Amino acid sequence: MRMQRVVSSAGKKFSSAVAKPIVNSHNEFDLLEEVIVGKVEGATIPEWHVSGKAVWPEKWWDMYKTQSGQSFPPEMINKAAADLDNFAKILEAEGVTVRRPEVTKEDFSQPYVTPDFECTNGLYAAMPRDILMVVGNEIIEAPMAWRSRFFEYRPYRKLIKEYFHKGAKWTAAPKPLMSDELYEPESTFKAGHAGAFVTTEFEPVFDAAEFTRIGKDLFVQRSQVTNNFGIEWMRRHLGPEYNIHVLDFQDKNAMHIDGTFIPLAPGKLLVNPKRPCITGEVQKTFTYEGVGKEYKLPSMFKGWDIFIAQTPMLSPSHPLFFTSPWTASCNIIMLDHDRVVVEAHETTTIKAFQEWGFKVVPVPFRNFLPFGGSFHCATCDIRRKGELQSYF
């Protein structure tokens, strides 16, 4: 296809068609060609808020209450940044183009005020998967639910504008007001109860990491950061070409589906045994901690290979400020239908993937885990080689 250009009245050239789309990603497993990898520099302890109470491990609540606005320990940030830089180099060695956001130290340490709320500071630009979602050739900015993440799109705007000028579509979902009406009152919200959600249906909110893509079918969970309003906004925005399926994992601290339900390739799925899906009909039985379990999924998954994630090998003393240890063994990223990036210390997970027929790319990442994610969270697919299709 011949490159065509449109010139605006201001003289700016925009691509209206390109031979090879610069942004193109329809699933989690086709050949990865270009990716954004986050940056942890400037990471700041977010303010205490009921939306955090819903998901943050209780052992760290005092830190949020007394140290918000302060930098996370510099030594931890430096080690996490080194892990990210090494991960980026390994991706490049595997043939992937890596892009990074623009971050300055002051990006997250400043207070801000809107007509609807005040916030002492931001958080970081470590997790592009949370703020950005690619569906086909469209980049969607998510309307995330934490006040501390209100301006998290800013470090990515230069990249997004570049992709837009090269032909990509760009949508920013409705920015939430984040007034008190969006949240259950802290005085009455009970953290740790299945089905008790801290976000109301006042306005649409979702984190991009709550959706996982398998071609024309997207899967999502109602969670502490994604409400039904947000899911319906996405359904209407994408239109009839896509099907959105809501799954229930009975997760008391539900936040992001990519540590629970992880597509690996056509017909192959990794699932978290601690949070089995209860939506649909039984597709697999297994034993977890000596107890027989059932894993349900919609009937469309009949015949799929369902692999049970290995219990993470992290020490109980390993600091995890935002997430559960399952991030270490579940939050992987596929480079294609065969190659999978796995945390280098998770030897039981590495062995399991090898037995399942995958080629493992081990990458040390334990220094990054305290900040709330692993390889999938720390990236956003920009381009995978493949076309939109149905896998069901």
Short mmCIF file of C-alpha atoms in Angstrom, two decimals:
data_model
loop_
_atom_site.label_atom_id
_atom_site.label_comp_id
_atom_site.label_asym_id
_atom_site.label_seq_id
_atom_site.Cartn_x
_atom_site.Cartn_y
_atom_site.Cartn_z
CA MET A 1 0.00 0.00 0.00
CA ARG A 2 1.37 3.41 -0.94
CA MET A 3 2.01 5.89 1.86
CA GLN A 4 -0.47 8.77 1.74
CA ARG A 5 -0.16 12.07 3.53
CA VAL A 6 -2.73 14.60 4.68
CA VAL A 7 -1.56 18.15 5.38
CA SER A 8 -3.46 20.10 8.02
CA SER A 9 -4.17 23.83 7.80
CA ALA A 10 -1.24 24.30 10.18
CA GLY A 11 1.07 22.49 7.80
CA LYS A 12 1.46 19.34 9.94
CA LYS A 13 1.70 16.09 7.97
CA PHE A 14 -0.28 13.11 9.14
CA SER A 15 -0.24 9.57 7.76
CA SER A 16 -3.66 8.46 6.54
CA ALA A 17 -2.44 5.04 5.37
CA VAL A 18 0.75 3.06 5.78
CA ALA A 19 2.02 -0.11 4.21
CA LYS A 20 2.79 -1.57 7.63
CA PRO A 21 0.79 -0.25 10.60
CA ILE A 22 3.07 1.20 13.27
CA VAL A 23 0.50 0.16 15.89
CA ASN A 24 -1.02 -3.29 15.45
CA SER A 25 -1.85 -5.72 18.26
CA HIS A 26 -4.84 -8.04 18.48
CA ASN A 27 -3.85 -10.52 21.18
CA GLU A 28 -1.30 -11.38 23.86
CA PHE A 29 0.77 -13.90 21.89
CA ASP A 30 1.52 -13.08 18.25
CA LEU A 31 5.12 -12.18 17.34
CA LEU A 32 6.06 -9.10 19.38
CA GLU A 33 7.75 -6.45 17.22
CA GLU A 34 7.54 -3.24 19.28
CA VAL A 35 6.78 -2.57 22.93
CA ILE A 36 6.82 0.21 25.51
CA VAL A 37 8.76 -0.65 28.68
CA GLY A 38 8.05 1.52 31.74
CA LYS A 39 10.43 3.53 33.90
CA VAL A 40 10.45 3.45 37.68
CA GLU A 41 12.56 6.55 38.29
CA GLY A 42 10.74 9.07 40.44
CA ALA A 43 8.38 6.49 41.96
CA THR A 44 6.56 8.14 44.86
CA ILE A 45 4.55 6.61 47.69
CA PRO A 46 0.90 7.40 46.89
CA GLU A 47 -1.43 9.01 49.36
CA TRP A 48 -3.61 6.87 51.59
CA HIS A 49 -7.08 6.51 50.11
CA VAL A 50 -9.93 4.04 50.34
CA SER A 51 -9.26 2.91 46.74
CA GLY A 52 -5.84 1.73 47.88
CA LYS A 53 -7.21 0.16 51.03
CA ALA A 54 -9.19 -2.16 48.76
CA VAL A 55 -6.08 -3.77 47.25
CA TRP A 56 -2.90 -2.84 49.13
CA PRO A 57 -1.49 -5.49 51.50
CA GLU A 58 -2.46 -4.51 55.03
CA LYS A 59 1.14 -4.79 56.28
CA TRP A 60 1.97 -1.65 54.23
CA TRP A 61 -1.00 0.49 55.21
CA ASP A 62 0.99 2.45 57.77
CA MET A 63 3.59 3.33 55.12
CA TYR A 64 0.89 4.88 52.92
CA LYS A 65 -0.64 6.73 55.85
CA THR A 66 2.61 8.21 57.16
CA GLN A 67 5.01 8.43 54.18
CA SER A 68 2.85 9.45 51.20
CA GLY A 69 4.57 11.98 48.98
CA GLN A 70 8.01 10.62 49.80
CA SER A 71 10.14 8.71 47.34
CA PHE A 72 10.25 4.96 47.60
CA PRO A 73 13.68 3.97 48.97
CA PRO A 74 16.25 5.14 46.37
CA GLU A 75 18.20 1.88 46.57
CA MET A 76 15.05 -0.08 45.69
CA ILE A 77 14.28 2.27 42.81
CA ASN A 78 17.81 1.98 41.45
CA LYS A 79 17.74 -1.82 41.56
CA ALA A 80 14.29 -1.93 39.94
CA ALA A 81 15.46 0.48 37.22
CA ALA A 82 18.44 -1.77 36.54
CA ASP A 83 16.08 -4.75 36.18
CA LEU A 84 13.93 -2.79 33.71
CA ASP A 85 16.95 -1.68 31.67
CA ASN A 86 18.26 -5.24 31.52
CA PHE A 87 14.80 -6.50 30.50
CA ALA A 88 14.72 -3.91 27.70
CA LYS A 89 18.13 -5.07 26.44
CA ILE A 90 17.03 -8.70 26.45
CA LEU A 91 13.90 -7.81 24.50
CA GLU A 92 16.04 -6.01 21.94
CA ALA A 93 18.30 -9.07 21.71
CA GLU A 94 15.15 -11.10 20.96
CA GLY A 95 14.36 -8.80 18.04
CA VAL A 96 11.88 -6.44 19.72
CA THR A 97 11.96 -2.64 19.29
CA VAL A 98 11.76 -1.08 22.76
CA ARG A 99 10.44 2.41 23.52
CA ARG A 100 10.45 4.14 26.90
CA PRO A 101 8.33 6.95 28.41
CA GLU A 102 9.76 10.35 29.30
CA VAL A 103 10.07 10.76 33.06
CA THR A 104 11.43 13.56 35.22
CA LYS A 105 11.98 13.30 38.96
CA GLU A 106 9.27 15.88 39.67
CA ASP A 107 6.56 14.17 37.63
CA PHE A 108 5.04 12.35 40.60
CA SER A 109 6.08 14.30 43.69
CA GLN A 110 3.92 17.39 43.15
CA PRO A 111 0.49 17.91 44.73
CA TYR A 112 -2.41 18.74 42.44
CA VAL A 113 -5.93 20.08 42.77
CA THR A 114 -8.98 19.73 40.52
CA PRO A 115 -12.48 21.11 41.11
CA ASP A 116 -13.42 17.68 42.51
CA PHE A 117 -10.47 16.45 44.60
CA GLU A 118 -7.02 17.17 45.95
CA CYS A 119 -4.10 14.74 45.85
CA THR A 120 -0.74 15.04 47.56
CA ASN A 121 1.24 13.37 44.75
CA GLY A 122 1.30 10.89 41.89
CA LEU A 123 2.83 7.42 41.64
CA TYR A 124 5.11 6.45 38.70
CA ALA A 125 5.38 5.53 35.00
CA ALA A 126 6.48 1.97 35.70
CA MET A 127 3.38 0.17 34.38
CA PRO A 128 2.35 1.21 30.86
CA ARG A 129 -0.02 -1.81 30.74
CA ASP A 130 -2.22 -0.08 33.33
CA ILE A 131 -2.74 3.18 31.47
CA LEU A 132 -2.50 2.11 27.80
CA MET A 133 -4.39 -0.52 25.85
CA VAL A 134 -3.87 -1.35 22.19
CA VAL A 135 -6.75 -2.83 20.21
CA GLY A 136 -5.83 -3.26 16.56
CA ASN A 137 -4.26 0.03 15.45
CA GLU A 138 -5.85 2.07 18.25
CA ILE A 139 -4.18 3.24 21.46
CA ILE A 140 -6.69 3.72 24.27
CA GLU A 141 -5.81 5.73 27.38
CA ALA A 142 -7.59 4.21 30.38
CA PRO A 143 -9.61 6.27 32.91
CA MET A 144 -7.88 4.76 35.92
CA ALA A 145 -9.57 4.80 39.32
CA TRP A 146 -6.82 6.01 41.68
CA ARG A 147 -6.47 9.73 42.23
CA SER A 148 -2.70 9.25 42.50
CA ARG A 149 -2.68 8.03 38.87
CA PHE A 150 -4.79 10.86 37.41
CA PHE A 151 -1.89 12.31 35.39
CA GLU A 152 -0.08 9.05 34.64
CA TYR A 153 -0.73 9.42 30.92
CA ARG A 154 1.66 12.38 30.68
CA PRO A 155 4.99 10.51 30.38
CA TYR A 156 3.58 8.58 27.40
CA ARG A 157 2.08 11.48 25.45
CA LYS A 158 5.16 12.15 23.29
CA LEU A 159 5.20 8.52 22.18
CA ILE A 160 1.46 8.44 21.58
CA LYS A 161 1.59 11.58 19.44
CA GLU A 162 4.42 10.06 17.43
CA TYR A 163 2.38 6.91 16.80
CA PHE A 164 -0.64 9.03 15.86
CA HIS A 165 1.37 11.03 13.33
CA LYS A 166 2.48 7.72 11.80
CA GLY A 167 -1.08 6.51 11.30
CA ALA A 168 -2.33 5.07 14.60
CA LYS A 169 -5.73 5.85 16.10
CA TRP A 170 -5.72 7.47 19.54
CA THR A 171 -8.57 7.57 22.04
CA ALA A 172 -8.57 8.93 25.57
CA ALA A 173 -11.49 7.43 27.49
CA PRO A 174 -13.62 9.92 29.46
CA LYS A 175 -11.48 11.35 32.24
CA PRO A 176 -13.19 10.61 35.58
CA LEU A 177 -14.03 13.42 37.97
CA MET A 178 -12.86 11.24 40.88
CA SER A 179 -15.12 13.06 43.30
CA ASP A 180 -16.16 11.28 46.48
CA GLU A 181 -19.21 9.86 44.67
CA LEU A 182 -16.91 7.44 42.81
CA TYR A 183 -15.85 5.65 46.00
CA GLU A 184 -17.45 3.85 48.89
CA PRO A 185 -16.81 5.73 52.14
CA GLU A 186 -13.76 4.46 53.99
CA SER A 187 -15.80 4.32 57.19
CA THR A 188 -18.08 1.64 55.73
CA PHE A 189 -15.94 -0.13 53.13
CA LYS A 190 -14.72 -3.53 54.29
CA ALA A 191 -11.58 -4.64 52.50
CA GLY A 192 -11.05 -8.32 51.83
CA HIS A 193 -14.68 -9.35 51.24
CA ALA A 194 -15.52 -10.99 47.91
CA GLY A 195 -17.92 -8.84 45.94
CA ALA A 196 -17.27 -5.73 48.02
CA PHE A 197 -16.13 -3.15 45.48
CA VAL A 198 -14.70 0.21 46.47
CA THR A 199 -15.64 1.89 43.18
CA THR A 200 -19.28 2.80 42.60
CA GLU A 201 -21.01 3.18 39.23
CA PHE A 202 -20.88 6.98 39.39
CA GLU A 203 -18.79 7.23 36.20
CA PRO A 204 -16.80 4.86 33.97
CA VAL A 205 -13.40 3.77 35.26
CA PHE A 206 -11.07 0.97 34.27
CA ASP A 207 -7.41 0.10 34.22
CA ALA A 208 -6.23 -1.14 30.84
CA ALA A 209 -4.65 -4.20 32.50
CA GLU A 210 -8.14 -5.40 33.41
CA PHE A 211 -8.73 -6.44 29.80
CA THR A 212 -6.96 -9.29 28.03
CA ARG A 213 -7.23 -9.74 24.27
CA ILE A 214 -7.75 -12.91 22.25
CA GLY A 215 -8.55 -11.53 18.81
CA LYS A 216 -12.19 -10.53 18.45
CA ASP A 217 -12.86 -11.60 22.05
CA LEU A 218 -11.78 -9.53 25.05
CA PHE A 219 -12.02 -10.77 28.64
CA VAL A 220 -12.39 -8.57 31.70
CA GLN A 221 -13.33 -8.73 35.37
CA ARG A 222 -15.28 -6.27 37.50
CA SER A 223 -12.66 -5.24 40.04
CA GLN A 224 -11.60 -2.65 42.59
CA VAL A 225 -10.40 -0.38 39.76
CA THR A 226 -12.80 -1.33 36.95
CA ASN A 227 -16.55 -0.90 37.26
CA ASN A 228 -19.43 -2.10 35.10
CA PHE A 229 -19.82 1.42 33.70
CA GLY A 230 -16.24 1.25 32.41
CA ILE A 231 -16.77 -2.19 30.90
CA GLU A 232 -19.90 -0.99 29.12
CA TRP A 233 -18.05 2.07 27.81
CA MET A 234 -15.44 -0.21 26.28
CA ARG A 235 -18.10 -2.50 24.80
CA ARG A 236 -19.85 0.39 23.07
CA HIS A 237 -16.61 2.04 22.01
CA LEU A 238 -15.25 -1.06 20.28
CA GLY A 239 -18.60 -1.87 18.70
CA PRO A 240 -20.04 -5.11 17.29
CA GLU A 241 -16.76 -6.32 15.77
CA TYR A 242 -15.60 -7.31 19.25
CA ASN A 243 -17.14 -9.43 22.01
CA ILE A 244 -16.46 -8.52 25.63
CA HIS A 245 -16.84 -11.29 28.20
CA VAL A 246 -16.97 -10.61 31.95
CA LEU A 247 -15.40 -13.32 34.12
CA ASP A 248 -15.68 -13.77 37.89
CA PHE A 249 -12.71 -15.11 39.85
CA GLN A 250 -14.16 -14.45 43.32
CA ASP A 251 -11.07 -12.37 44.03
CA LYS A 252 -11.44 -10.32 47.20
CA ASN A 253 -8.75 -7.88 46.08
CA ALA A 254 -9.41 -8.01 42.34
CA MET A 255 -7.14 -5.68 40.38
CA HIS A 256 -5.88 -6.56 36.89
CA ILE A 257 -6.69 -9.79 35.13
CA ASP A 258 -3.13 -10.45 33.93
CA GLY A 259 -2.09 -12.14 37.15
CA THR A 260 -5.08 -14.48 37.04
CA PHE A 261 -6.02 -15.35 33.45
CA ILE A 262 -3.22 -15.29 30.88
CA PRO A 263 -3.57 -16.32 27.20
CA LEU A 264 -0.36 -17.99 25.96
CA ALA A 265 -1.15 -18.97 22.36
CA PRO A 266 -4.17 -20.07 20.33
CA GLY A 267 -5.85 -22.78 22.38
CA LYS A 268 -3.52 -22.34 25.39
CA LEU A 269 -4.21 -20.56 28.66
CA LEU A 270 -2.36 -20.06 31.96
CA VAL A 271 -4.56 -19.68 35.05
CA ASN A 272 -4.00 -18.85 38.69
CA PRO A 273 -5.09 -21.76 40.94
CA LYS A 274 -5.70 -19.51 43.93
CA ARG A 275 -8.34 -17.53 42.02
CA PRO A 276 -10.27 -20.03 39.89
CA CYS A 277 -12.89 -18.70 37.51
CA ILE A 278 -16.50 -19.52 38.43
CA THR A 279 -18.05 -18.24 35.19
CA GLY A 280 -19.35 -20.90 32.80
CA GLU A 281 -18.89 -24.64 33.04
CA VAL A 282 -16.11 -26.86 34.35
CA GLN A 283 -13.22 -27.02 31.87
CA LYS A 284 -10.54 -28.48 34.15
CA THR A 285 -10.12 -30.12 37.54
CA PHE A 286 -6.90 -29.84 39.53
CA THR A 287 -5.46 -30.05 43.01
CA TYR A 288 -4.23 -26.97 44.85
CA GLU A 289 -2.78 -27.16 48.37
CA GLY A 290 -4.11 -30.68 48.67
CA VAL A 291 -7.69 -29.75 47.82
CA GLY A 292 -9.51 -30.73 44.62
CA LYS A 293 -10.62 -27.70 42.61
CA GLU A 294 -12.72 -26.99 39.55
CA TYR A 295 -11.88 -24.38 36.95
CA LYS A 296 -14.86 -23.04 35.04
CA LEU A 297 -14.89 -21.03 31.84
CA PRO A 298 -17.44 -20.23 29.15
CA SER A 299 -18.10 -23.12 26.77
CA MET A 300 -16.08 -21.37 24.05
CA PHE A 301 -12.93 -22.64 25.85
CA LYS A 302 -13.85 -26.30 25.42
CA GLY A 303 -10.81 -28.11 24.05
CA TRP A 304 -8.29 -25.49 25.14
CA ASP A 305 -5.17 -26.53 27.05
CA ILE A 306 -5.47 -24.97 30.51
CA PHE A 307 -2.18 -24.83 32.41
CA ILE A 308 -2.11 -24.30 36.18
CA ALA A 309 0.39 -21.67 37.30
CA GLN A 310 3.07 -22.74 39.75
CA THR A 311 3.10 -21.44 43.31
CA PRO A 312 5.57 -18.53 43.39
CA MET A 313 8.95 -19.12 45.01
CA LEU A 314 9.27 -15.64 46.49
CA SER A 315 10.25 -15.45 50.14
CA PRO A 316 7.37 -14.30 52.39
CA SER A 317 9.65 -11.44 53.47
CA HIS A 318 10.05 -10.10 49.93
CA PRO A 319 8.49 -6.62 49.90
CA LEU A 320 5.39 -6.33 47.71
CA PHE A 321 3.78 -2.92 48.18
CA PHE A 322 0.86 -3.39 45.82
CA THR A 323 0.37 -7.00 44.76
CA SER A 324 0.33 -10.65 45.78
CA PRO A 325 3.32 -12.99 45.24
CA TRP A 326 1.52 -14.57 42.26
CA THR A 327 2.81 -11.72 40.13
CA ALA A 328 6.14 -13.56 40.12
CA SER A 329 4.84 -16.69 38.39
CA CYS A 330 1.79 -15.45 36.46
CA ASN A 331 2.60 -12.00 35.08
CA ILE A 332 4.63 -13.25 32.12
CA ILE A 333 4.80 -11.88 28.59
CA MET A 334 4.72 -13.90 25.38
CA LEU A 335 7.14 -12.93 22.61
CA ASP A 336 5.35 -15.23 20.17
CA HIS A 337 3.43 -18.52 20.33
CA ASP A 338 6.50 -20.33 21.72
CA ARG A 339 8.77 -17.89 23.58
CA VAL A 340 7.80 -16.75 27.07
CA VAL A 341 9.61 -14.34 29.38
CA VAL A 342 9.72 -15.76 32.92
CA GLU A 343 11.29 -14.39 36.11
CA ALA A 344 14.73 -16.05 36.31
CA HIS A 345 14.44 -17.12 39.97
CA GLU A 346 11.08 -18.88 39.46
CA THR A 347 12.65 -22.24 38.61
CA THR A 348 9.47 -24.28 39.10
CA THR A 349 7.63 -21.99 36.66
CA ILE A 350 10.50 -22.23 34.18
CA LYS A 351 10.44 -26.03 34.40
CA ALA A 352 6.67 -26.12 33.97
CA PHE A 353 6.75 -23.95 30.84
CA GLN A 354 9.48 -26.15 29.36
CA GLU A 355 7.42 -29.26 30.06
CA TRP A 356 4.44 -27.59 28.39
CA GLY A 357 6.55 -27.12 25.24
CA PHE A 358 7.48 -23.43 25.50
CA LYS A 359 10.89 -21.84 25.04
CA VAL A 360 11.70 -19.87 28.19
CA VAL A 361 13.56 -16.55 28.16
CA PRO A 362 14.61 -16.15 31.83
CA VAL A 363 15.01 -12.56 33.03
CA PRO A 364 15.90 -11.46 36.59
CA PHE A 365 13.12 -9.19 37.80
CA ARG A 366 12.74 -9.63 41.55
CA ASN A 367 13.95 -6.09 42.27
CA PHE A 368 11.06 -4.73 40.21
CA LEU A 369 8.32 -6.86 41.79
CA PRO A 370 7.88 -4.66 44.91
CA PHE A 371 6.47 -1.90 42.70
CA GLY A 372 3.37 -3.83 41.73
CA GLY A 373 3.92 -5.99 38.69
CA SER A 374 6.19 -8.02 36.48
CA PHE A 375 6.83 -8.32 32.74
CA HIS A 376 3.27 -7.94 31.47
CA CYS A 377 2.52 -4.99 33.74
CA ALA A 378 5.80 -3.25 32.87
CA THR A 379 5.06 -3.30 29.13
CA CYS A 380 2.49 -2.29 26.56
CA ASP A 381 2.43 -4.08 23.21
CA ILE A 382 2.58 -1.61 20.36
CA ARG A 383 2.94 -3.98 17.45
CA ARG A 384 2.55 -7.72 17.08
CA LYS A 385 2.71 -9.43 13.71
CA GLY A 386 -0.78 -10.73 13.00
CA GLU A 387 -4.28 -9.87 11.92
CA LEU A 388 -7.60 -9.63 13.70
CA GLN A 389 -9.34 -13.01 13.82
CA SER A 390 -11.55 -15.14 16.02
CA TYR A 391 -9.93 -17.94 18.02
CA PHE A 392 -13.25 -19.49 19.03
#
